[in-house]
Coordinates of C-alpha atoms and ligand atoms in Angstrom, one line a residue:
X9 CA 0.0 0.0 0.0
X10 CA 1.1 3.3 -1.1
X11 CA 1.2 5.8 2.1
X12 CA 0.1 9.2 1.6
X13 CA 2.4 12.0 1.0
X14 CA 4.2 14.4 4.0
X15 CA 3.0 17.3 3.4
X16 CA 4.9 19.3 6.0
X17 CA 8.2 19.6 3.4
X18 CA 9.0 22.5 1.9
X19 CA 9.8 22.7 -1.9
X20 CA 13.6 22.7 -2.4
X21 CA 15.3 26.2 -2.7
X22 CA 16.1 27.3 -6.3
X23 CA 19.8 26.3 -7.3
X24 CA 20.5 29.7 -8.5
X25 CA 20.2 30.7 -4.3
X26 CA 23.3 28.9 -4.0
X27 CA 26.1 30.9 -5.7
X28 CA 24.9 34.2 -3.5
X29 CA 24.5 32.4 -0.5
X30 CA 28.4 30.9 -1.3
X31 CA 29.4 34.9 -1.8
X32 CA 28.0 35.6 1.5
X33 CA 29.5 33.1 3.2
X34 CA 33.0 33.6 1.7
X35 CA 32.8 37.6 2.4
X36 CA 30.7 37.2 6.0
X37 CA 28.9 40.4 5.1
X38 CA 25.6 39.2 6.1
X39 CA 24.0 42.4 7.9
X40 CA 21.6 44.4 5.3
X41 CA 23.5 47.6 6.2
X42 CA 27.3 46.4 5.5
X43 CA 27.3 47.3 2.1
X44 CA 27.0 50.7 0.6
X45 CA 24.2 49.3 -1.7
X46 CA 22.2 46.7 -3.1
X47 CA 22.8 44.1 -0.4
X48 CA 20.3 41.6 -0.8
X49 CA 18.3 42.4 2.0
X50 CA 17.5 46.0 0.0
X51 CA 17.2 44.3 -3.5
X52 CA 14.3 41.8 -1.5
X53 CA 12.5 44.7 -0.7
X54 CA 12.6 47.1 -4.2
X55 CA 11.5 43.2 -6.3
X56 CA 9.2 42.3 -3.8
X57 CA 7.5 45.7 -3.5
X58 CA 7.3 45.6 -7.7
X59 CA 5.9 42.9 -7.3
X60 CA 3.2 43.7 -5.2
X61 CA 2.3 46.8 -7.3
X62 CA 3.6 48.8 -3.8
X63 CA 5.4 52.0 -3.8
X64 CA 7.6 50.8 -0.4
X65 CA 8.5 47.4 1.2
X66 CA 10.9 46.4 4.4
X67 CA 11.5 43.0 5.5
X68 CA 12.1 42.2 8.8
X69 CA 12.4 39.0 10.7
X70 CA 9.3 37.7 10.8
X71 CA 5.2 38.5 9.9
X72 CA 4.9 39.0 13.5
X73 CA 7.4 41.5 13.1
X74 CA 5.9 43.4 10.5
X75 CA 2.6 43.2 12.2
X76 CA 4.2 44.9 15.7
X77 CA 5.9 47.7 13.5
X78 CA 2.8 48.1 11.4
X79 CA 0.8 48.8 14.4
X80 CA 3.6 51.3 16.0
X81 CA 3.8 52.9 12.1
X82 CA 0.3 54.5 12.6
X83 CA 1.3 56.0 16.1
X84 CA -1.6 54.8 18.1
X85 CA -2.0 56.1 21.5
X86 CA -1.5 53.4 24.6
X87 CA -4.5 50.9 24.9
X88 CA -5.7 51.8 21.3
X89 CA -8.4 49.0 20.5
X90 CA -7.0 47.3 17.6
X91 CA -10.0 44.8 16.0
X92 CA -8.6 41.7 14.8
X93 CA -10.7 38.0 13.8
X94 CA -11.3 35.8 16.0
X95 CA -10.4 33.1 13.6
X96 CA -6.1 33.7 13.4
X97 CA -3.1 32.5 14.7
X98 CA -1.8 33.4 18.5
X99 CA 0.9 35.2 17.0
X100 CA -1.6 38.1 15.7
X101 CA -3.3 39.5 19.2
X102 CA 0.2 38.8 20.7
X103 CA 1.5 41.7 18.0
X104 CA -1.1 43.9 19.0
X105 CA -0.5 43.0 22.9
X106 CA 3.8 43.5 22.1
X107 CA 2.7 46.7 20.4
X108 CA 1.0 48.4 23.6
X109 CA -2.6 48.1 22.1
X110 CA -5.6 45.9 23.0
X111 CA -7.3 43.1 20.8
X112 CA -10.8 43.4 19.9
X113 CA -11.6 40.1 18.5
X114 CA -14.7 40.1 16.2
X115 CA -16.7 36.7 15.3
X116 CA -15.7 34.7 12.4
X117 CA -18.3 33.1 10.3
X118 CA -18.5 29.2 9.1
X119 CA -16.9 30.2 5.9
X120 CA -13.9 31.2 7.8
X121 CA -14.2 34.9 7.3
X122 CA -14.8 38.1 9.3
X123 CA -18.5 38.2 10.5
X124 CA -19.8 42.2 9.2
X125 CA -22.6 42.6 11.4
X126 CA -19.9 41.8 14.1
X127 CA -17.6 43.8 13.0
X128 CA -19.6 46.9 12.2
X129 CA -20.6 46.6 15.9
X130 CA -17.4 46.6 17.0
X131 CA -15.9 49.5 15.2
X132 CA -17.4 52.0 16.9
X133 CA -15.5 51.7 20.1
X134 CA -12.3 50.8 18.0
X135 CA -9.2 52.8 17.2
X136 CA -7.3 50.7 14.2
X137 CA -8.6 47.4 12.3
X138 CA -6.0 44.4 11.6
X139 CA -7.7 41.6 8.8
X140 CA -6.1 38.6 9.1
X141 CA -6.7 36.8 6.3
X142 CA -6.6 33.9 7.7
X143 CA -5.6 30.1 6.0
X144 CA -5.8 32.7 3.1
X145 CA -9.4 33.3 3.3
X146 CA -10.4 36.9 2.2
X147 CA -13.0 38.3 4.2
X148 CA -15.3 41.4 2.2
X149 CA -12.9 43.7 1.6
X150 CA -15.2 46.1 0.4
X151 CA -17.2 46.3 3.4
X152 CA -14.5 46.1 5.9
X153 CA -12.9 49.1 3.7
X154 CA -15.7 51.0 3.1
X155 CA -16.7 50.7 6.9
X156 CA -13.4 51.5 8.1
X157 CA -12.9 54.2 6.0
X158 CA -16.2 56.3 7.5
X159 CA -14.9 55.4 10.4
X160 CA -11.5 57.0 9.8
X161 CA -9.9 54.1 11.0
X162 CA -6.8 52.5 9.4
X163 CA -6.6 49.0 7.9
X164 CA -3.6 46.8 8.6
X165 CA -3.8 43.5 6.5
X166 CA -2.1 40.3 8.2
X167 CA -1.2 38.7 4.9
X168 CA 0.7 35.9 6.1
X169 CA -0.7 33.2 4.1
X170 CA -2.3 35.0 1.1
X171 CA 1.0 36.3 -0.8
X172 CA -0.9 35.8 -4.5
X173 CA -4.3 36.3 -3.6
X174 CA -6.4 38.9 -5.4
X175 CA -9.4 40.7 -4.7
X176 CA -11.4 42.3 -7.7
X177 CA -7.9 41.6 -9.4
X178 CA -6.1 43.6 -6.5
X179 CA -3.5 41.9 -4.7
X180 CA -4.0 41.0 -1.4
X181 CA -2.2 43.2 1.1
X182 CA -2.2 46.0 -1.4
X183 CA -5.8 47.2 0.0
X184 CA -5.1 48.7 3.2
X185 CA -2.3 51.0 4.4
X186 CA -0.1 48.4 5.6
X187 CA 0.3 44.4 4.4
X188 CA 2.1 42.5 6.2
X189 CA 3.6 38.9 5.1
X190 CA 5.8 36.0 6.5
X191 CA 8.5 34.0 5.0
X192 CA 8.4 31.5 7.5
X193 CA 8.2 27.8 6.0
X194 CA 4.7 27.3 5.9
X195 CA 4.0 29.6 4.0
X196 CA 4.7 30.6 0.2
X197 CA 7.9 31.5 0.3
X198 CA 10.4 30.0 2.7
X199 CA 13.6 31.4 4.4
X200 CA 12.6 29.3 7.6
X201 CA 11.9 32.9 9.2
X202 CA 11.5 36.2 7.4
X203 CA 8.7 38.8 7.1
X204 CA 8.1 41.9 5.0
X205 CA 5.7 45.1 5.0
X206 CA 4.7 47.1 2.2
X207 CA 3.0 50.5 2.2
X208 CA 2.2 53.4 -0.5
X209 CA 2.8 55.7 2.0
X210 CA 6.6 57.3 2.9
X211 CA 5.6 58.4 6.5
X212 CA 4.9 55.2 8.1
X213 CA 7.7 53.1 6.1
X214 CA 9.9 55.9 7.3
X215 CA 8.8 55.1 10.9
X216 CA 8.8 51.6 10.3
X217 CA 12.3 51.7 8.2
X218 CA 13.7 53.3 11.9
X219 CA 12.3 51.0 14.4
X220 CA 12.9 48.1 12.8
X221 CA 16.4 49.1 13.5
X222 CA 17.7 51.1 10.9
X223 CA 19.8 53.7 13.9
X224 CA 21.9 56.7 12.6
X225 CA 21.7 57.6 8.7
X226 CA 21.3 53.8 7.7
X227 CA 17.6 54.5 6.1
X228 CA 19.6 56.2 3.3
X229 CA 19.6 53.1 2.0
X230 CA 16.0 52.4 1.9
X231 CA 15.3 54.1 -1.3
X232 CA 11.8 55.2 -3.0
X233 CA 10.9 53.3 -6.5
X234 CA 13.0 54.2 -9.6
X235 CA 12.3 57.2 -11.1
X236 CA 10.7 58.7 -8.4
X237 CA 12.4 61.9 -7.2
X238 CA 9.9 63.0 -5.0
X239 CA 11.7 64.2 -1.4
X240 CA 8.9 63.1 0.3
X241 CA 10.5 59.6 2.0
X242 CA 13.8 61.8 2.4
X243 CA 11.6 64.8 4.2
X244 CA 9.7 61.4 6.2
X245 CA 13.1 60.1 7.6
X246 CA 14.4 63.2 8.2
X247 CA 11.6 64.2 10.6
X248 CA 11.7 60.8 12.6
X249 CA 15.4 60.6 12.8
X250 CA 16.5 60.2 16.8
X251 CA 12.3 60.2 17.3
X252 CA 12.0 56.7 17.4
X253 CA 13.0 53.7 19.9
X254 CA 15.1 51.0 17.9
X255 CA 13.2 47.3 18.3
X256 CA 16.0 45.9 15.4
X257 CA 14.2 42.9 14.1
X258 CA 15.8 43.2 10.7
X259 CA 16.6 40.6 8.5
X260 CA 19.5 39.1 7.3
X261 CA 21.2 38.9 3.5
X262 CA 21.2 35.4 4.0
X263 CA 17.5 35.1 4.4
X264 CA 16.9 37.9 1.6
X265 CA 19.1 35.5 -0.4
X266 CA 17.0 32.5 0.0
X267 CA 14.0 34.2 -0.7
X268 CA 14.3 36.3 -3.7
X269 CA 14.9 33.3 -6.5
X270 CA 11.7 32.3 -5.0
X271 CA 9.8 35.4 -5.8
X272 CA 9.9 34.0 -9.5
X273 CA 8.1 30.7 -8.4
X274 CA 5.2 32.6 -6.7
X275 CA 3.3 32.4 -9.6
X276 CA 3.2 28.8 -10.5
X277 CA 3.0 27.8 -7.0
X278 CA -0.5 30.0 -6.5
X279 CA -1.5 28.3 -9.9
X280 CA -0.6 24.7 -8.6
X281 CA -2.0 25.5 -4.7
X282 CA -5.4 26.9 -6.3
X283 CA -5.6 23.7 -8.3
X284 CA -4.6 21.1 -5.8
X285 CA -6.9 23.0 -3.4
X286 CA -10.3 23.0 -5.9
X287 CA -9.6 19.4 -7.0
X288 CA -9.5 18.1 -3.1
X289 CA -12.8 20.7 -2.7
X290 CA -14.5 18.8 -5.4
X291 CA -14.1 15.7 -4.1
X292 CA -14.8 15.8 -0.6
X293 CA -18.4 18.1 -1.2
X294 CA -19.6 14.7 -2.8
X295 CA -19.5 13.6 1.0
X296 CA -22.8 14.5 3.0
X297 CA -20.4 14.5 5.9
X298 CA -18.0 17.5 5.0
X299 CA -18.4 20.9 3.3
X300 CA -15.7 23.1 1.6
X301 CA -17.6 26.6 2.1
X302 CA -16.6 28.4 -1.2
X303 CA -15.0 31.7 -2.1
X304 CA -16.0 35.3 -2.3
X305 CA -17.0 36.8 -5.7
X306 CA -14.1 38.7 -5.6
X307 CA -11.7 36.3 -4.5
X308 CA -9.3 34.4 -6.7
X309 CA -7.0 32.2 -3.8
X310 CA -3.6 31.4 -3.6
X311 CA -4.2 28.2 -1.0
X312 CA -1.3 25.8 0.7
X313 CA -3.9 24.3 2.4
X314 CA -7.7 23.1 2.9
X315 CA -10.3 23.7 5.6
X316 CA -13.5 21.8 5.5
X317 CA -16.9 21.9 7.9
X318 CA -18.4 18.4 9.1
X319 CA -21.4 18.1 8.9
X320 CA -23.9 16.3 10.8
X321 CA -20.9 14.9 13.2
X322 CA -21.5 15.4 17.4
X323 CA -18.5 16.0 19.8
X324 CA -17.5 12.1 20.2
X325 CA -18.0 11.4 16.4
X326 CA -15.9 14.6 15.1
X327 CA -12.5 13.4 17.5
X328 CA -13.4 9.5 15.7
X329 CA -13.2 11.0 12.5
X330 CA -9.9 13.0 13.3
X331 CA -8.3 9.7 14.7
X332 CA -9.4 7.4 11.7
X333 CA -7.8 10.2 9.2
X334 CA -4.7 9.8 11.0
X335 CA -4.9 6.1 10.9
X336 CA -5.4 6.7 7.2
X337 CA -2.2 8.3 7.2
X338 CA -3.7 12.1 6.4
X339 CA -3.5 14.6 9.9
X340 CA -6.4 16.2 10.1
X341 CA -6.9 19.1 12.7
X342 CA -9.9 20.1 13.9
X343 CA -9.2 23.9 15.6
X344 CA -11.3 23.6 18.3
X345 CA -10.8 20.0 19.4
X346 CA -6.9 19.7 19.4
X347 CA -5.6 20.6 22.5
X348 CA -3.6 24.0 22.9
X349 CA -4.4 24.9 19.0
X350 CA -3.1 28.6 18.8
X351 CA -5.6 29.3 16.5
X352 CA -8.4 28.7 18.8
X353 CA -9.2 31.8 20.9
X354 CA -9.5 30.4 24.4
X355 CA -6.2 29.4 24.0
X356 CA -5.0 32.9 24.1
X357 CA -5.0 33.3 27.9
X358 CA -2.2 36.1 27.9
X359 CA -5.3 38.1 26.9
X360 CA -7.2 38.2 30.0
X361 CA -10.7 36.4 30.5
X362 CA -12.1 34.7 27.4
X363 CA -14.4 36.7 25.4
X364 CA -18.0 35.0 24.5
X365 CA -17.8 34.6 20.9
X366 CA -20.4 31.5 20.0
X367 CA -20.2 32.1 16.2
X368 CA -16.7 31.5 15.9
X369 CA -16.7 28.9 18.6
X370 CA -18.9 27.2 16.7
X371 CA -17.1 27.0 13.7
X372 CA -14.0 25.8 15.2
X373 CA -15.6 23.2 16.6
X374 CA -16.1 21.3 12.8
X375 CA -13.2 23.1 11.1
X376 CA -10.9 21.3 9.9
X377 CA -7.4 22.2 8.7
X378 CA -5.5 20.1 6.7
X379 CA -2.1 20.8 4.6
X380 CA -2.2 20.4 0.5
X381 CA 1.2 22.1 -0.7
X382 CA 1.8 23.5 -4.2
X383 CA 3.8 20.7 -5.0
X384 CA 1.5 17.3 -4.6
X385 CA 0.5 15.5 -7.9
X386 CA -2.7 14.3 -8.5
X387 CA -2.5 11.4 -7.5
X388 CA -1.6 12.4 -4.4
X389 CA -4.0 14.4 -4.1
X390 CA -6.6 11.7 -4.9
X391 CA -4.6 9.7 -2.1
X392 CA -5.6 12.5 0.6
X393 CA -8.9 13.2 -0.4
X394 CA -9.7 9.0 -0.2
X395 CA -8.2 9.1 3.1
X396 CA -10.8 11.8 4.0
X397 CA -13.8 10.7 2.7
X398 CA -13.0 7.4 4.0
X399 CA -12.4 8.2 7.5
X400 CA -15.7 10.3 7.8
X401 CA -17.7 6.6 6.4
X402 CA -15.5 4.6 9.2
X403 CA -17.5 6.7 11.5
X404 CA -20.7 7.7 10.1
X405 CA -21.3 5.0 7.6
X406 CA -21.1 3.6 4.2
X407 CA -22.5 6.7 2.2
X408 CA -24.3 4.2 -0.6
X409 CA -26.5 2.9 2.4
X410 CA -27.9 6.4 2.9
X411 CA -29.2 6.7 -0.9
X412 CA -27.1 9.8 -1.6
Ligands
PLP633 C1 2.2 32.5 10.0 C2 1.2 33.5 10.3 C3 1.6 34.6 11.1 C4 3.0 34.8 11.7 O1 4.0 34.8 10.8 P1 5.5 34.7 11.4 O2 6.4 35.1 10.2 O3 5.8 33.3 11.9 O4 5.6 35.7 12.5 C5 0.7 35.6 11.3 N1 -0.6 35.5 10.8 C6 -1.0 34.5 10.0 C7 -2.4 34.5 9.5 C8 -0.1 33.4 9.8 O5 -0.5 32.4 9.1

């Protein structure tokens, strides 16, 4: 019997990585600031912000990074109420707690996105929005913009796993102020750890460019696109110079060297990811047991992974079907029943008493999260999708006796 695939490995990193990182490690100079220009750390930043279609980009050392400076960018007071899903990863209210503000989490519907009634509620009392888009799932965009906006509250996207999504053809972390991404390994692009922000806007990447540790007249090197010759960034540092505390949570050449020949892969792997992830859909919304919820209009996804509702499955039947995946060879996590998940909200007990959020709690309590990376075939994709449907039948039955 054939097993079925890990699907925790990254992809390999591009050969043509190798002769930089060989440069780097003959020369040592492996801090973004040693050279006079064009390290690799800066030349990340200028192709990655093209890119994106943004004017401005700065990599630091992780998403969570990004998200901290993004946050102390926009120069919120103490306590400012940051709104953030309740459906993310631990690492996103920790941010906002690292950053002096307070999380606001808003419900999180059974399609995995940002509940607008909720969220409308919410913003009232609320001083700065974060959208995780979490597992990659864009929530409406043009609500949560168009609310924020007559709200006069800025938009921070958390864009950790949705480098290559689009909404309405617009990339994903292109829509508010700030996006934020991560380079860590489960995501797109891998340099183990790594993050980047991008902005239009030369006032907060000039703050951002200083805290993140660029001390004395080192943000000369962060420059504005080519063939801009605006002063504005210039004017921007120049104001914040000395202004600012130092949190240096840079990143290296070496990192910036790993990722950048993977920049030119983003695009088949978001063609792949998109594919593997509707074929596995497909398949397992023939089950009565188990439904994919589907995208927004909008939407076109960039997924490394795939998150599915059972249906029709009580408490003691939902942890059957997660062990008889696993003794099918595929892990499947359900969010809410796998002890200490960090994406499950009570588990964030640095925030004080648990909030009572019983959409989202709901919802967690049949996700399920399982990994499908670019670079499965089909027929191991067929392989995981088997092991799914046929784990929810060991427990609920032979679907061909029900007379689906
Ligand atoms: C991975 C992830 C993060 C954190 O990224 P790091 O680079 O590990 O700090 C934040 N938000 C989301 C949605 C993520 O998936």
């Amino acid at each position: 019997m054939t097993l079925p695939p890990n699907v925790y490995d990254a992809e390999p990193i591009p050969a043509s990585a190798r002769d930089e990182i060989e440069r780097l490690l003959s020369s040592g100079d492996l801090f973004r600031y040693t050279a006079p220009e064009d390290a690799p750390v800066a030349l990340l930043e200028r192709e990655f912000a093209d890119m994106m279609g943004a004017k401005y980009a700065l990599a630091v050392a992780s998403c969570s990074a990004a998200l901290f400076l993004s946050l102390k960018a926009l120069d919120l007071p103490r306590g400012a109420r940051v709104l953030i899903p309740a459906f993310t990863f631990a690492a996103v209210p920790s941010a906002v707690v690292h950053a002096d503000c307070t999380p606001v989490l808003v419900e999180v519907g059974d399609n995995y996105r940002i509940d607008i009634a909720d969220f409308e509620a919410k913003l009232a009392n609320a001083d700065a929005v974060l959208i995780s888009h979490m597992r990659g799932h864009t929530s409406d965009m043009d609500a949560i913009m168009a609310l924020s906006e007559r709200a006069g509250l800025p938009v921070i996207e958390d864009a950790a796993h949705s480098l290559g999504t689009t909404w309405h053809g617009k990339t994903i972390g292109t829509i508010g102020r700030i996006g934020c991404f991560s380079f860590q390994s489960y995501k797109l692009v891998n340099s183990g750890e790594g993050g980047i922000l991008i902005t239009d806007d030369p006032e907060l990447l000039a703050r951002a460019v200083i805290m993140s540790g660029a001390y004395e007249h080192n943000w000369k090197k962060h420059k504005a696109p080519h063939g801009d010759n605006s002063p504005e960034l210039a004017q921007a540092f120049a104001r914040w110079q000395n202004k600012l505390p130092l949190y240096n949570t840079r990143l290296s050449n070496l990192a910036a060297a790993i990722v950048r020949p993977q920049l030119a892969e983003v695009p088949r792997r978001v063609r792949d990811g998109r594919a593997n992830h509707d074929h596995v859909a497909a398949i397992l919304n023939g089950s009565p047991w188990i439904e994919v919820p589907g995208k927004l209009g909008p939407e076109e996804r960039a997924p490394d992974s795939l998150q599915f509702n059972l249906v029709g499955m009580d408490a003691d039947e939902t942890r059957a079907f997660q062990d008889a995946a696993a003794a099918r060879g595929v892990k499947v996590q359900v969010f809410g029943l796998s002890t200490d998940n960090a994406r499950a909200f009570w588990n964030w007990e640095f925030l004080g008493p648990v909030p009572d959020l019983p959409k989202t709690r709901a919802m967690l309590a049949r996700a399920c999260d399982t990994r499908l990376p670019a670079r499965l075939t089909r027929a191991e994709l067929d392989m995981i999708a088997d092991a799914i449907l046929g784990a929810a039948e060991d427990v609920m039955g032979d679907v061909a006796r029900f007379g689906t």
